[in-house]
C-alpha positions as YAML, in Angstrom:
chain: A
units: angstrom
residues:
- id: 1
  name: MET
  ca: [81.73, 104.39, 136.05]
- id: 2
  name: ALA
  ca: [85.21, 102.72, 135.79]
- id: 3
  name: GLU
  ca: [84.42, 100.52, 132.99]
- id: 4
  name: ALA
  ca: [82.80, 103.39, 131.01]
- id: 5
  name: ALA
  ca: [85.75, 105.24, 131.72]
- id: 6
  name: LEU
  ca: [87.88, 102.43, 130.41]
- id: 7
  name: ALA
  ca: [85.69, 102.31, 127.43]
- id: 8
  name: HIS
  ca: [86.43, 105.88, 126.76]
- id: 9
  name: PRO
  ca: [89.66, 106.88, 127.69]
- id: 10
  name: ALA
  ca: [91.27, 110.02, 127.24]
- id: 11
  name: VAL
  ca: [94.23, 109.99, 124.71]
- id: 12
  name: ASP
  ca: [96.53, 111.29, 127.34]
- id: 13
  name: GLU
  ca: [95.56, 107.59, 129.61]
- id: 14
  name: VAL
  ca: [96.29, 105.92, 126.33]
- id: 15
  name: MET
  ca: [99.31, 107.37, 125.72]
- id: 16
  name: ALA
  ca: [100.80, 106.96, 129.05]
- id: 17
  name: ARG
  ca: [99.46, 103.16, 128.71]
- id: 18
  name: LEU
  ca: [101.80, 103.06, 125.71]
- id: 19
  name: ALA
  ca: [104.73, 104.86, 127.34]
- id: 20
  name: ALA
  ca: [104.07, 102.22, 129.97]
- id: 21
  name: LEU
  ca: [105.10, 99.55, 127.15]
- id: 22
  name: GLU
  ca: [108.07, 100.80, 125.90]
- id: 23
  name: ASP
  ca: [111.22, 98.83, 125.96]
- id: 24
  name: PRO
  ca: [114.52, 100.70, 125.23]
- id: 25
  name: GLY
  ca: [116.11, 97.41, 123.55]
- id: 26
  name: MET
  ca: [113.19, 96.74, 121.21]
- id: 27
  name: ARG
  ca: [112.97, 100.23, 120.23]
- id: 28
  name: GLN
  ca: [116.60, 99.90, 119.36]
- id: 29
  name: ALA
  ca: [116.05, 97.00, 117.25]
- id: 30
  name: ASN
  ca: [113.12, 98.19, 115.68]
- id: 31
  name: GLU
  ca: [114.70, 101.64, 114.72]
- id: 32
  name: LYS
  ca: [116.93, 99.81, 112.80]
- id: 33
  name: ARG
  ca: [114.15, 98.73, 110.41]
- id: 34
  name: GLY
  ca: [112.60, 102.37, 110.21]
- id: 35
  name: ASP
  ca: [110.64, 101.97, 112.77]
- id: 36
  name: ASP
  ca: [110.39, 104.29, 115.74]
- id: 37
  name: HIS
  ca: [108.71, 102.68, 118.53]
- id: 38
  name: GLY
  ca: [109.40, 100.45, 120.94]
- id: 39
  name: ILE
  ca: [106.49, 98.36, 122.31]
- id: 40
  name: ASN
  ca: [105.90, 94.67, 121.85]
- id: 41
  name: LEU
  ca: [103.40, 93.85, 119.03]
- id: 42
  name: GLY
  ca: [101.57, 91.46, 121.63]
- id: 43
  name: LYS
  ca: [101.00, 93.89, 123.92]
- id: 44
  name: LEU
  ca: [99.90, 96.19, 121.63]
- id: 45
  name: ARG
  ca: [97.28, 94.13, 119.93]
- id: 46
  name: ALA
  ca: [95.84, 92.88, 123.84]
- id: 47
  name: LEU
  ca: [95.61, 96.67, 124.55]
- id: 48
  name: ALA
  ca: [93.36, 97.25, 121.31]
- id: 49
  name: LYS
  ca: [91.38, 94.21, 121.97]
- id: 50
  name: GLU
  ca: [90.55, 96.03, 125.50]
- id: 51
  name: LEU
  ca: [89.56, 99.29, 123.98]
- id: 52
  name: LYS
  ca: [87.63, 97.34, 121.23]
- id: 53
  name: THR
  ca: [86.72, 99.78, 118.25]
- id: 54
  name: GLN
  ca: [86.73, 103.74, 118.83]
- id: 55
  name: GLN
  ca: [86.89, 105.59, 115.68]
- id: 56
  name: GLU
  ca: [86.97, 109.11, 117.44]
- id: 57
  name: LEU
  ca: [89.95, 108.21, 119.64]
- id: 58
  name: SER
  ca: [91.69, 106.40, 116.57]
- id: 59
  name: VAL
  ca: [91.55, 109.61, 114.61]
- id: 60
  name: ALA
  ca: [92.71, 111.56, 117.70]
- id: 61
  name: LEU
  ca: [95.77, 108.84, 118.66]
- id: 62
  name: TRP
  ca: [96.72, 109.30, 114.74]
- id: 63
  name: ASP
  ca: [97.00, 112.90, 114.91]
- id: 64
  name: THR
  ca: [99.07, 112.91, 117.71]
- id: 65
  name: GLY
  ca: [102.17, 111.64, 115.39]
- id: 66
  name: ASP
  ca: [103.40, 109.07, 117.73]
- id: 67
  name: THR
  ca: [104.49, 105.60, 115.62]
- id: 68
  name: GLY
  ca: [103.00, 103.50, 118.74]
- id: 69
  name: ALA
  ca: [99.91, 105.44, 118.87]
- id: 70
  name: ARG
  ca: [99.19, 105.06, 114.87]
- id: 71
  name: LEU
  ca: [99.82, 101.18, 115.11]
- id: 72
  name: LEU
  ca: [96.80, 101.35, 118.03]
- id: 73
  name: ALA
  ca: [95.12, 103.94, 115.94]
- id: 74
  name: LEU
  ca: [94.93, 101.78, 113.08]
- id: 75
  name: LEU
  ca: [93.54, 98.08, 115.25]
- id: 76
  name: ILE
  ca: [90.72, 100.46, 116.61]
- id: 77
  name: CYS
  ca: [89.61, 102.02, 113.41]
- id: 78
  name: ARG
  ca: [86.40, 101.28, 111.28]
- id: 79
  name: PRO
  ca: [88.02, 100.89, 107.95]
- id: 80
  name: LYS
  ca: [84.80, 101.87, 105.94]
- id: 81
  name: ALA
  ca: [84.73, 105.62, 107.82]
- id: 82
  name: PHE
  ca: [87.64, 106.93, 106.30]
- id: 83
  name: SER
  ca: [86.82, 108.47, 102.86]
- id: 84
  name: ALA
  ca: [89.73, 107.87, 100.16]
- id: 85
  name: ASP
  ca: [91.02, 111.28, 100.89]
- id: 86
  name: ALA
  ca: [91.90, 111.12, 104.73]
- id: 87
  name: LEU
  ca: [93.66, 107.48, 103.12]
- id: 88
  name: ASP
  ca: [95.64, 108.99, 100.95]
- id: 89
  name: SER
  ca: [96.61, 111.69, 103.79]
- id: 90
  name: MET
  ca: [97.19, 109.12, 106.22]
- id: 91
  name: LEU
  ca: [99.56, 107.16, 103.44]
- id: 92
  name: ARG
  ca: [101.64, 110.12, 102.94]
- id: 93
  name: GLU
  ca: [101.99, 110.57, 106.80]
- id: 94
  name: ALA
  ca: [102.75, 107.01, 107.47]
- id: 95
  name: HIS
  ca: [106.69, 107.38, 107.61]
- id: 96
  name: SER
  ca: [107.49, 104.62, 109.70]
- id: 97
  name: PRO
  ca: [107.33, 101.22, 107.18]
- id: 98
  name: LYS
  ca: [105.22, 99.10, 109.93]
- id: 99
  name: VAL
  ca: [102.72, 101.86, 110.30]
- id: 100
  name: HIS
  ca: [102.51, 101.81, 106.00]
- id: 101
  name: ASP
  ca: [102.30, 98.10, 106.00]
- id: 102
  name: TRP
  ca: [99.11, 97.61, 108.85]
- id: 103
  name: LEU
  ca: [97.47, 101.08, 107.12]
- id: 104
  name: VAL
  ca: [97.41, 99.48, 103.43]
- id: 105
  name: ASN
  ca: [96.49, 95.67, 104.90]
- id: 106
  name: TYR
  ca: [94.39, 96.74, 107.85]
- id: 107
  name: VAL
  ca: [92.46, 99.72, 106.79]
- id: 108
  name: VAL
  ca: [92.51, 100.17, 103.17]
- id: 109
  name: LYS
  ca: [92.02, 96.50, 101.96]
- id: 110
  name: LYS
  ca: [88.67, 97.13, 104.17]
- id: 111
  name: SER
  ca: [87.82, 100.07, 102.45]
- id: 112
  name: PRO
  ca: [85.49, 100.88, 99.66]
- id: 113
  name: HIS
  ca: [87.60, 102.93, 98.38]
- id: 114
  name: CYS
  ca: [90.36, 100.35, 98.02]
- id: 115
  name: GLU
  ca: [90.40, 99.99, 94.60]
- id: 116
  name: GLU
  ca: [90.16, 103.32, 93.42]
- id: 117
  name: LEU
  ca: [92.88, 104.04, 95.51]
- id: 118
  name: ARG
  ca: [95.17, 101.00, 94.46]
- id: 119
  name: LEU
  ca: [94.91, 102.96, 90.62]
- id: 120
  name: ALA
  ca: [96.02, 106.04, 92.04]
- id: 121
  name: TRP
  ca: [98.68, 105.49, 94.51]
- id: 122
  name: PHE
  ca: [100.08, 102.81, 91.54]
- id: 123
  name: ALA
  ca: [101.72, 105.31, 89.35]
- id: 124
  name: ASP
  ca: [102.69, 108.36, 92.18]
- id: 125
  name: PRO
  ca: [105.86, 109.32, 91.25]
- id: 126
  name: ASP
  ca: [106.45, 108.78, 95.59]
- id: 127
  name: PRO
  ca: [108.04, 105.87, 95.37]
- id: 128
  name: VAL
  ca: [106.51, 104.53, 98.87]
- id: 129
  name: VAL
  ca: [103.27, 105.33, 98.16]
- id: 130
  name: ALA
  ca: [103.52, 103.49, 94.45]
- id: 131
  name: SER
  ca: [104.59, 100.25, 96.60]
- id: 132
  name: ALA
  ca: [100.86, 100.48, 98.28]
- id: 133
  name: GLY
  ca: [99.71, 100.57, 95.17]
- id: 134
  name: TRP
  ca: [101.79, 97.52, 93.76]
- id: 135
  name: ALA
  ca: [100.80, 96.12, 97.19]
- id: 136
  name: LEU
  ca: [96.82, 96.26, 96.52]
- id: 137
  name: THR
  ca: [97.32, 94.95, 93.18]
- id: 138
  name: THR
  ca: [99.56, 91.71, 94.49]
- id: 139
  name: GLU
  ca: [96.22, 91.22, 96.48]
- id: 140
  name: ARG
  ca: [93.66, 91.18, 93.81]
- id: 141
  name: VAL
  ca: [96.44, 89.19, 91.93]
- id: 142
  name: ALA
  ca: [95.73, 86.41, 94.38]
- id: 143
  name: LYS
  ca: [92.47, 86.93, 95.05]
- id: 144
  name: LYS
  ca: [90.85, 89.05, 92.10]
- id: 145
  name: PRO
  ca: [92.94, 88.81, 88.89]
- id: 146
  name: GLU
  ca: [90.08, 89.81, 86.77]
- id: 147
  name: GLY
  ca: [90.24, 92.79, 84.75]
- id: 148
  name: LEU
  ca: [94.25, 92.81, 85.36]
- id: 149
  name: ASP
  ca: [96.82, 93.21, 82.99]
- id: 150
  name: LEU
  ca: [99.30, 90.47, 84.23]
- id: 151
  name: PRO
  ca: [101.53, 90.63, 81.10]
- id: 152
  name: GLY
  ca: [101.57, 94.13, 81.22]
- id: 153
  name: LEU
  ca: [102.53, 93.84, 85.39]
- id: 154
  name: LEU
  ca: [105.56, 91.56, 84.13]
- id: 155
  name: ASP
  ca: [106.21, 94.11, 81.62]
- id: 156
  name: THR
  ca: [106.69, 96.75, 84.11]
- id: 157
  name: ILE
  ca: [108.42, 94.42, 86.49]
- id: 158
  name: GLY
  ca: [110.50, 93.01, 84.18]
- id: 159
  name: ALA
  ca: [111.82, 97.26, 83.31]
- id: 160
  name: GLU
  ca: [111.10, 98.58, 86.58]
- id: 161
  name: MET
  ca: [112.11, 96.01, 89.32]
- id: 162
  name: LYS
  ca: [116.19, 96.02, 89.23]
- id: 163
  name: ASP
  ca: [116.66, 100.02, 89.51]
- id: 164
  name: ALA
  ca: [113.70, 100.61, 91.90]
- id: 165
  name: PRO
  ca: [114.06, 102.05, 95.65]
- id: 166
  name: ASP
  ca: [113.99, 99.07, 98.47]
- id: 167
  name: ARG
  ca: [109.98, 99.72, 99.20]
- id: 168
  name: LEU
  ca: [108.95, 99.76, 95.76]
- id: 169
  name: GLN
  ca: [111.45, 97.25, 94.47]
- id: 170
  name: TRP
  ca: [109.82, 95.09, 97.50]
- id: 171
  name: ALA
  ca: [106.53, 95.37, 96.18]
- id: 172
  name: MET
  ca: [106.86, 95.02, 92.81]
- id: 173
  name: ASN
  ca: [109.14, 91.71, 93.72]
- id: 174
  name: HIS
  ca: [105.95, 90.20, 95.85]
- id: 175
  name: CYS
  ca: [103.75, 91.07, 92.48]
- id: 176
  name: LEU
  ca: [106.00, 88.74, 90.45]
- id: 177
  name: ALA
  ca: [105.84, 85.84, 93.12]
- id: 178
  name: GLN
  ca: [102.48, 86.12, 93.28]
- id: 179
  name: ILE
  ca: [101.64, 86.11, 89.56]
- id: 180
  name: GLY
  ca: [104.19, 83.02, 89.44]
- id: 181
  name: ILE
  ca: [102.39, 81.03, 92.34]
- id: 182
  name: GLU
  ca: [98.87, 81.47, 91.23]
- id: 183
  name: HIS
  ca: [99.09, 81.88, 87.98]
- id: 184
  name: PRO
  ca: [100.22, 78.85, 86.09]
- id: 185
  name: GLU
  ca: [100.71, 80.24, 82.35]
- id: 186
  name: TYR
  ca: [103.01, 82.90, 83.50]
- id: 187
  name: ARG
  ca: [104.88, 81.27, 85.90]
- id: 188
  name: GLN
  ca: [108.15, 80.53, 83.38]
- id: 189
  name: ARG
  ca: [107.65, 84.09, 82.34]
- id: 190
  name: ALA
  ca: [108.11, 85.10, 86.10]
- id: 191
  name: LEU
  ca: [110.66, 82.88, 86.54]
- id: 192
  name: GLY
  ca: [113.01, 84.11, 83.87]
- id: 193
  name: ILE
  ca: [112.03, 87.69, 85.20]
- id: 194
  name: GLY
  ca: [113.44, 87.18, 88.60]
- id: 195
  name: GLU
  ca: [116.58, 84.70, 87.11]
- id: 196
  name: ARG
  ca: [117.33, 87.89, 84.67]
- id: 197
  name: LEU
  ca: [117.16, 90.57, 87.38]
- id: 198
  name: GLU
  ca: [118.72, 88.81, 90.62]
- id: 199
  name: VAL
  ca: [116.08, 90.56, 93.24]
- id: 200
  name: LEU
  ca: [116.87, 89.57, 96.55]
- id: 201
  name: LYS
  ca: [119.08, 86.76, 95.65]
- id: 202
  name: ASP
  ca: [121.61, 86.69, 98.03]
- id: 203
  name: TYR
  ca: [118.73, 88.51, 101.16]
- id: 204
  name: PRO
  ca: [119.92, 86.77, 104.14]
- id: 205
  name: THR
  ca: [117.62, 84.03, 104.99]
- id: 206
  name: PRO
  ca: [116.88, 82.25, 108.04]
- id: 207
  name: PRO
  ca: [117.07, 78.19, 108.49]
- id: 208
  name: GLY
  ca: [113.17, 77.46, 107.78]
- id: 209
  name: CYS
  ca: [111.98, 80.46, 105.90]
- id: 210
  name: THR
  ca: [111.30, 81.03, 102.20]
- id: 211
  name: SER
  ca: [113.82, 83.12, 100.47]
- id: 212
  name: PRO
  ca: [112.09, 86.38, 99.34]
- id: 213
  name: PHE
  ca: [114.02, 85.88, 95.59]
- id: 214
  name: ALA
  ca: [111.08, 85.39, 93.44]
- id: 215
  name: PRO
  ca: [112.45, 82.10, 91.48]
- id: 216
  name: ALA
  ca: [112.91, 80.65, 94.94]
- id: 217
  name: TRP
  ca: [109.67, 81.61, 96.31]
- id: 218
  name: ILE
  ca: [107.83, 80.89, 93.45]
- id: 219
  name: ASN
  ca: [109.01, 76.94, 93.17]
- id: 220
  name: GLU
  ca: [108.72, 76.51, 97.07]
- id: 221
  name: MET
  ca: [105.13, 77.61, 97.60]
- id: 222
  name: VAL
  ca: [104.01, 75.91, 94.10]
- id: 223
  name: ARG
  ca: [105.72, 72.88, 95.55]
- id: 224
  name: ARG
  ca: [103.87, 73.32, 98.67]
- id: 225
  name: GLN
  ca: [100.59, 73.37, 96.80]
- id: 226
  name: GLY
  ca: [101.44, 70.41, 95.09]
- id: 227
  name: ALA
  ca: [102.22, 68.47, 98.27]
- id: 228
  name: GLY
  ca: [99.09, 69.76, 99.85]
...
């Protein structure tokens, strides 16, 4: 009976377990990045592994609106169970950057509606929603570029990235770097756009980490590919 109860815990029980994982110091650090939770993500993943996939519980946890609960929900959900409309609504409700990122990377990318949503979000007037469209486009640049207009993407990045809001700018910059890394025929153009716009050129980068400044990022990844 105890094992059965653990397999289908009530939302209140899970919320209590999440509350027990809360660390005030970690919350303070996370809140500087816009993430209103104080849960160690390793411990959150361990709880998700214990709960296993539970779609109904996932939906119930998401509906609480709590950031920690939503992160857990994304780890125990069944990505293919969500409709395109549901995923669209979830993205627009995902106010925490971490929830937004996990929703796109762990759920939408595994959804049969991924391409439909990529196209819909890419041109959305909400820059945070548009950033999800760009993130999905960057995935295609790397893994399935057939059918993408890479010169057109570079045109848009060159014209709009400099003045884009932070989340959208970051997503565009990632796409620029990925084009330069994965597509040698566009590498010089990508490097030129990055040098001209200087987006994230002065971003503080810890020793041993790769700068997000697109020319530095492109050159370092190409160097590693050559070394490999």
